[in-house]
Short mmCIF file of C-alpha atoms and ligand atoms in Angstrom, two decimals:
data_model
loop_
_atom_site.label_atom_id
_atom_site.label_comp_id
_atom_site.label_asym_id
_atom_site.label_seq_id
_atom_site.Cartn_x
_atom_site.Cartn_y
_atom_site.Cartn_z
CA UNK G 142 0.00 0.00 0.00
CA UNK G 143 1.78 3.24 -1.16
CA UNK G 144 0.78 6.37 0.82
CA UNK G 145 1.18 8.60 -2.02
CA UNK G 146 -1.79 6.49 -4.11
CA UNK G 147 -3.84 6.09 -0.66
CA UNK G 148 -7.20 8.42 1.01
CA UNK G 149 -6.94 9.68 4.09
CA UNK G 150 -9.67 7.04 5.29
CA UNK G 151 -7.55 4.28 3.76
CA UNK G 152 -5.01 5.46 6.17
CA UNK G 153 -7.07 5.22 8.97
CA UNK G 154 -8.34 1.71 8.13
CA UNK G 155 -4.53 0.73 8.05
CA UNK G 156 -3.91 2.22 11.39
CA UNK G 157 -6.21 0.28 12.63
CA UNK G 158 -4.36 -3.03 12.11
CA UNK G 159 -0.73 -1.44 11.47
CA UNK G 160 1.26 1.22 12.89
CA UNK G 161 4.30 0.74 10.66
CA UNK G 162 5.31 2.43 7.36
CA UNK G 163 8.66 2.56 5.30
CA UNK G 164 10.56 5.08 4.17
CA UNK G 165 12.83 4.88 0.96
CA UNK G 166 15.46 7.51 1.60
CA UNK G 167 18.37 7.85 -1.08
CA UNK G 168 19.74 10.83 -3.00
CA UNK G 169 20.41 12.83 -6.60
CA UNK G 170 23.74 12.24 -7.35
CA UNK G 171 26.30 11.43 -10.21
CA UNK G 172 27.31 7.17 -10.62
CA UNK G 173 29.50 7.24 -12.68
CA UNK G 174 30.09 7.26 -16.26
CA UNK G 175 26.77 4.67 -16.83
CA UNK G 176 25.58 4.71 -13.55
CA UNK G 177 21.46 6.88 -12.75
CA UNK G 178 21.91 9.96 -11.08
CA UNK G 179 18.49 8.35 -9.40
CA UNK G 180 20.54 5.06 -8.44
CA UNK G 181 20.44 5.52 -4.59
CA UNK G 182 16.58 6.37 -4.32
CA UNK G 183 15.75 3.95 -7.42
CA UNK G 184 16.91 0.49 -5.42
CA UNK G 185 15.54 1.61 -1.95
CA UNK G 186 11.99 2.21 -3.67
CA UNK G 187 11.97 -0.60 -5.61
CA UNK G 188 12.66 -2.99 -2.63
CA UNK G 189 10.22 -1.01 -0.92
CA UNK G 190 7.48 -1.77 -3.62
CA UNK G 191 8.77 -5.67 -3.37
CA UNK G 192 8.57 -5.76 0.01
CA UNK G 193 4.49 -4.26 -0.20
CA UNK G 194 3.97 -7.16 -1.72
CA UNK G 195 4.96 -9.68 0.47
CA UNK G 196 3.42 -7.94 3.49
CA UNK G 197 1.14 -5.50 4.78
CA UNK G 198 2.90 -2.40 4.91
CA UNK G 199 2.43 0.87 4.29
CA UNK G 200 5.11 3.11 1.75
CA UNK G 201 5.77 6.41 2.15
CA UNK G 202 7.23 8.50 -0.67
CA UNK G 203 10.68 8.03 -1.12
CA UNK G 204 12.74 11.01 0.01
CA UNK G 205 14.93 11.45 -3.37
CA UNK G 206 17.67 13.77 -1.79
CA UNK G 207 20.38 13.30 0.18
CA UNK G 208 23.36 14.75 1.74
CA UNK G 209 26.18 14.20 -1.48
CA UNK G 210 28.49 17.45 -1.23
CA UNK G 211 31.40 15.19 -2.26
CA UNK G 212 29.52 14.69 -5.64
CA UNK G 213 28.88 18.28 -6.47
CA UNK G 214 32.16 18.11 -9.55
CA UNK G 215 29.72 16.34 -11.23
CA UNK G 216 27.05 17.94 -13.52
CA UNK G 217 23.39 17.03 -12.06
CA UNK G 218 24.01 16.66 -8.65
CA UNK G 219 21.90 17.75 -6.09
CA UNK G 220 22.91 17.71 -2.04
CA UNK G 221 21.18 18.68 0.95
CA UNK G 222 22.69 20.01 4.04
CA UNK G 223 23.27 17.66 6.66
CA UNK G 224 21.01 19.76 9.14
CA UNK G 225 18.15 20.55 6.59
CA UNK G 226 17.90 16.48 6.32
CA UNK G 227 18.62 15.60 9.88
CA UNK G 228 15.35 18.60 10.47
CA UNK G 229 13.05 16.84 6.93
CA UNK G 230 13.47 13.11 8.01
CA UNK G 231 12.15 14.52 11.81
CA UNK G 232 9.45 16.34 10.14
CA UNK G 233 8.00 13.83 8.41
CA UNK G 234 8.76 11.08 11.77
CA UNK G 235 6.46 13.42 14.14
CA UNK G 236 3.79 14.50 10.94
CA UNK G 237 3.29 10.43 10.94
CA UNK G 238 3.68 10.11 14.52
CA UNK G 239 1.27 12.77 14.75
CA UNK G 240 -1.35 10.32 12.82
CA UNK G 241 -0.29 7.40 15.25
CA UNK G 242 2.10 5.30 13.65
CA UNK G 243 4.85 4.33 15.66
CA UNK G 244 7.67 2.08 14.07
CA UNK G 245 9.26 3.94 11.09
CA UNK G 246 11.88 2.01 8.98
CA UNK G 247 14.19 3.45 6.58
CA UNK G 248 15.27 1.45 3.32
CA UNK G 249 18.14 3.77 2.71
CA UNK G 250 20.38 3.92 -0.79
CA UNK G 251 23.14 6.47 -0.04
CA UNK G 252 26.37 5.99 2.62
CA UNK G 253 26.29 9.69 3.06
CA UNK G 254 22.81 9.60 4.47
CA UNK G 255 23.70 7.13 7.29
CA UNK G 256 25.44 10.25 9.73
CA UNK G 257 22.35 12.81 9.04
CA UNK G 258 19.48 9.69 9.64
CA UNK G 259 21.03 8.16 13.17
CA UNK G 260 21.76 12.11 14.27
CA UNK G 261 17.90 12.30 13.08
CA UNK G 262 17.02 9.62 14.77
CA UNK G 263 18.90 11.50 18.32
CA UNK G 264 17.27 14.37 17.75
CA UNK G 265 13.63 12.52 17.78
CA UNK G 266 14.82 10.52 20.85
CA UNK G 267 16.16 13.52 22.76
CA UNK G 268 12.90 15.72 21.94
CA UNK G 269 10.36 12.95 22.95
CA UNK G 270 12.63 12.01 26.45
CA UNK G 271 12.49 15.73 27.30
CA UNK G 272 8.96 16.48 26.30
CA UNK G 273 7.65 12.81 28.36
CA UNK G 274 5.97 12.21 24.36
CA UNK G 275 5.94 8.87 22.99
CA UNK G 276 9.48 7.81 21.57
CA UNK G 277 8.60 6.97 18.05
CA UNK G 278 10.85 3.64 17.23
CA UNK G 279 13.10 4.08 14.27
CA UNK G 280 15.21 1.42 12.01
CA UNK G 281 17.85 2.28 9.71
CA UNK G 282 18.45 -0.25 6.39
CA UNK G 283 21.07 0.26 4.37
CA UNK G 284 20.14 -2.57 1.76
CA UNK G 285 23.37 -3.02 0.57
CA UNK G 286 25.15 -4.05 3.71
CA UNK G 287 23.64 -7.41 3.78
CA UNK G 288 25.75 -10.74 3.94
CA UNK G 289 23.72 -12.35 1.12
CA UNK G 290 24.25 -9.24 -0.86
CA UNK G 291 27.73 -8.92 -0.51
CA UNK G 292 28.19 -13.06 -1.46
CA UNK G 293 26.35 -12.48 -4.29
CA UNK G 294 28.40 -9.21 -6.03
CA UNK G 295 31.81 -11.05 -4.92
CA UNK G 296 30.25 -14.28 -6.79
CA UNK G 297 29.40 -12.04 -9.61
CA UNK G 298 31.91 -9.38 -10.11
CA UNK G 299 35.23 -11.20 -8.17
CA UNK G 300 36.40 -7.71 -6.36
CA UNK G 301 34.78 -5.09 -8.87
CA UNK G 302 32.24 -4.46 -6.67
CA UNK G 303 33.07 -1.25 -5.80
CA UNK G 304 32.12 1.23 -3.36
CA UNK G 305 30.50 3.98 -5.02
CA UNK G 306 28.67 3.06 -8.57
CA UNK G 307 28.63 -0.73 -7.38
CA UNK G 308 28.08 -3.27 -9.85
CA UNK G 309 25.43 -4.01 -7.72
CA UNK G 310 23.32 -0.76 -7.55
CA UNK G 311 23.64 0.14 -10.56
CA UNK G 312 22.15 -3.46 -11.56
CA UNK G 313 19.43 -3.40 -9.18
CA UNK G 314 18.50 0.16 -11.21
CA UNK G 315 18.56 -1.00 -14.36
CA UNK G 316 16.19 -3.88 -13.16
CA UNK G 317 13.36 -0.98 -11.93
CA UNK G 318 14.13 1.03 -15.30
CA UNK G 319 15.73 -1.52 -17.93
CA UNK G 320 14.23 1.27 -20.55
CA UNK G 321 17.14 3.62 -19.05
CA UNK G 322 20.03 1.16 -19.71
CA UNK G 323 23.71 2.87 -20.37
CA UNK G 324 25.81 1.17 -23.30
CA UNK G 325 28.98 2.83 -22.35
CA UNK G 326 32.42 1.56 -22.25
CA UNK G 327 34.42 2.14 -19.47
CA UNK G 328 38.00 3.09 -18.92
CA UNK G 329 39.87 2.22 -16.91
CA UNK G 330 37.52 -0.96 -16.48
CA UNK G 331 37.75 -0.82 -12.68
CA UNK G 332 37.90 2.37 -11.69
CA UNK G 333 40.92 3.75 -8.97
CA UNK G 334 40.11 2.97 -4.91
CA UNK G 335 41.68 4.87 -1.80
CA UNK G 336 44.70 4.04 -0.54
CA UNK G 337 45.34 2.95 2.88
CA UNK G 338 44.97 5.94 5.21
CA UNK G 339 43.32 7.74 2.45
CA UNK G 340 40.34 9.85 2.93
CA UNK G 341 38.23 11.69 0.67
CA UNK G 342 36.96 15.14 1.53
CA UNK G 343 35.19 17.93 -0.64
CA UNK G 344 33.86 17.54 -4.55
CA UNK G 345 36.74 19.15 -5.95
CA UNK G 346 39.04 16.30 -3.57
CA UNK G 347 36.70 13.42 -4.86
CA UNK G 348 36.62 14.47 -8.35
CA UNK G 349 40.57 14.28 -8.35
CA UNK G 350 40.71 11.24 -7.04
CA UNK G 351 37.88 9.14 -9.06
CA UNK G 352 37.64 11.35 -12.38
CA UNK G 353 34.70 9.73 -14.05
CA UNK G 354 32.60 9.60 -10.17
CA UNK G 355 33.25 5.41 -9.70
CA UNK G 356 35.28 3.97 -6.80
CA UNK G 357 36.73 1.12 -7.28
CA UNK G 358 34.10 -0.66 -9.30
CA UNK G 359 33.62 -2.15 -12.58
CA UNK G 360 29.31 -1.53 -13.58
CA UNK G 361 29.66 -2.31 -17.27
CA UNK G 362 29.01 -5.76 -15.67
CA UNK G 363 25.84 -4.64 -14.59
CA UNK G 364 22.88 -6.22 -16.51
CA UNK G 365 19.66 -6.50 -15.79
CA UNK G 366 19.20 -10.14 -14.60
CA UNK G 367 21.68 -9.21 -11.77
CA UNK G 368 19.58 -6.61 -11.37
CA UNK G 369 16.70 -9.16 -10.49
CA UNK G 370 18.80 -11.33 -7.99
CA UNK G 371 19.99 -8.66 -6.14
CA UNK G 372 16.52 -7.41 -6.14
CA UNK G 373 14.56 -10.55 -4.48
CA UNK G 374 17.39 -11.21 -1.85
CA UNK G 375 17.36 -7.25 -1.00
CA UNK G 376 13.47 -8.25 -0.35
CA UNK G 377 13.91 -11.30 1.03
CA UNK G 378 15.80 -10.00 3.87
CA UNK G 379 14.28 -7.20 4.72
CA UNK G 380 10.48 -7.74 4.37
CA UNK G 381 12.14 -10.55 7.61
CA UNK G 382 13.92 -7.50 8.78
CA UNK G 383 10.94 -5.11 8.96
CA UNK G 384 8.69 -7.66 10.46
CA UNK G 385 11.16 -8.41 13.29
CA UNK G 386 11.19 -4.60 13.68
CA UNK G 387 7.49 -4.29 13.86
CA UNK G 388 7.24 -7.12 16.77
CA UNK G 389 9.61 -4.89 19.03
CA UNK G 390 8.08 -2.39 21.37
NI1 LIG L 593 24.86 4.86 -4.85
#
């Protein structure tokens, strides 16, 4: 059941059994050379839709933009402060709250959202301790950090993984939107990594250091029917996940 495609007294009637919804979180931001700028809210709503149909569960709109300063030396990128998401992802946690739902779990697509949600996730804590309100429970997912996702891209890609434009998202987008397929050949094939000790720090910084916007990973590999596998384990695990979530008070 997608909130966005719901009435107000279809809300109520889920309420009534359920007092759980997901939230797809990700961001607009530059994969690479044949990678979506959509990627990272593209696989978090499409496991999202997956999991709605193994369960009852509400969806809410996915929140397409994330904090992704280090990607701004790339054309089409959009980032959002880290306060004005840490303050958005609260907003909409007490407008739901508000309505009575109570477990909120976030299928999230983007590394560089994981600081802004938890400190989120504080905030709401800290505000409903000190005001003696109802602390709403809330669940962070990154789908990709999953043991049966990670076997499966090492099975499939042998190391070329990657960490930013993964084999592995850019599959699972190319599964939700095979009519947006990239033919592009890429050089080098697997692109540069960090090295030891080695950070990363402002767009100019990234852009030095991984000119075409990959790290360390080798997406012409990515095809569609990866897509798919990645897809049904991603849903597999955490339609489980969510549920388990749901049980706890
Ligand atoms: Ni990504």
């Amino acid at each position: 059941m997608q909130l966005a495609l719901s009435t107000w007294q279809e809300v109520e009637r889920y309420l009534e059994h359920s007092t759980g919804i997901i939230i797809p979180i990700g961001s607009t931001e530059q994969h690479g050379p044949n990678g979506l700028i959509g990627t990272d809210a593209i696989c978090p709503t499409k496991i999202a839709s997956g999991i709605e149909m193994q369960t009852d569960v509400l969806i809410a709109p996915t929140i397409n933009y994330g904090m992704a300063q280090h990607h701004m030396a790339f054309a089409g990128t959009v980032t959002i402060k880290p306060s004005t998401l840490i303050q958005l992802i609260c907003d909409v946690v007490e407008s739901l709250q508000h309505h009575g739902f109570t477990h909120f779990y976030f299928i999230n697509g983007h590394g560089g959202n994981i600081p802004p949600i938890t400190t989120a996730f504080c905030q709401l804590y800290h505000a409903a301790s000190l005001a003696g309100k109802d602390t709403p429970r809330c669940h962070l997912a990154n789908w990709w950090r999953n043991d049966a996702i990670t076997s499966l891209a090492e099975e499939l890609y042998h190391g070329a993984e990657g960490h930013h434009a993964t084999v592995s998202e850019v599959a699972l987008s190319y599964y939700a939107h095979p009519e947006a397929v990239k033919n592009v050949t890429l050089s080098p094939e697997v692109a540069p990594v960090l090295n030891e000790g080695e950070n990363f720090y402002d767009a100019v910084d990234f852009r030095n250091k991984f000119p075409d916007g990959r790290i360390g990973s080798s997406p012409q590999l990515a095809t569609v029917a990866d897509g798919e596998r990645f897809y049904h384990l991603a849903v597999e695990a955490l339609t489980d996940d969510y549920q388990r979530f749901l049980a706890t008070l």
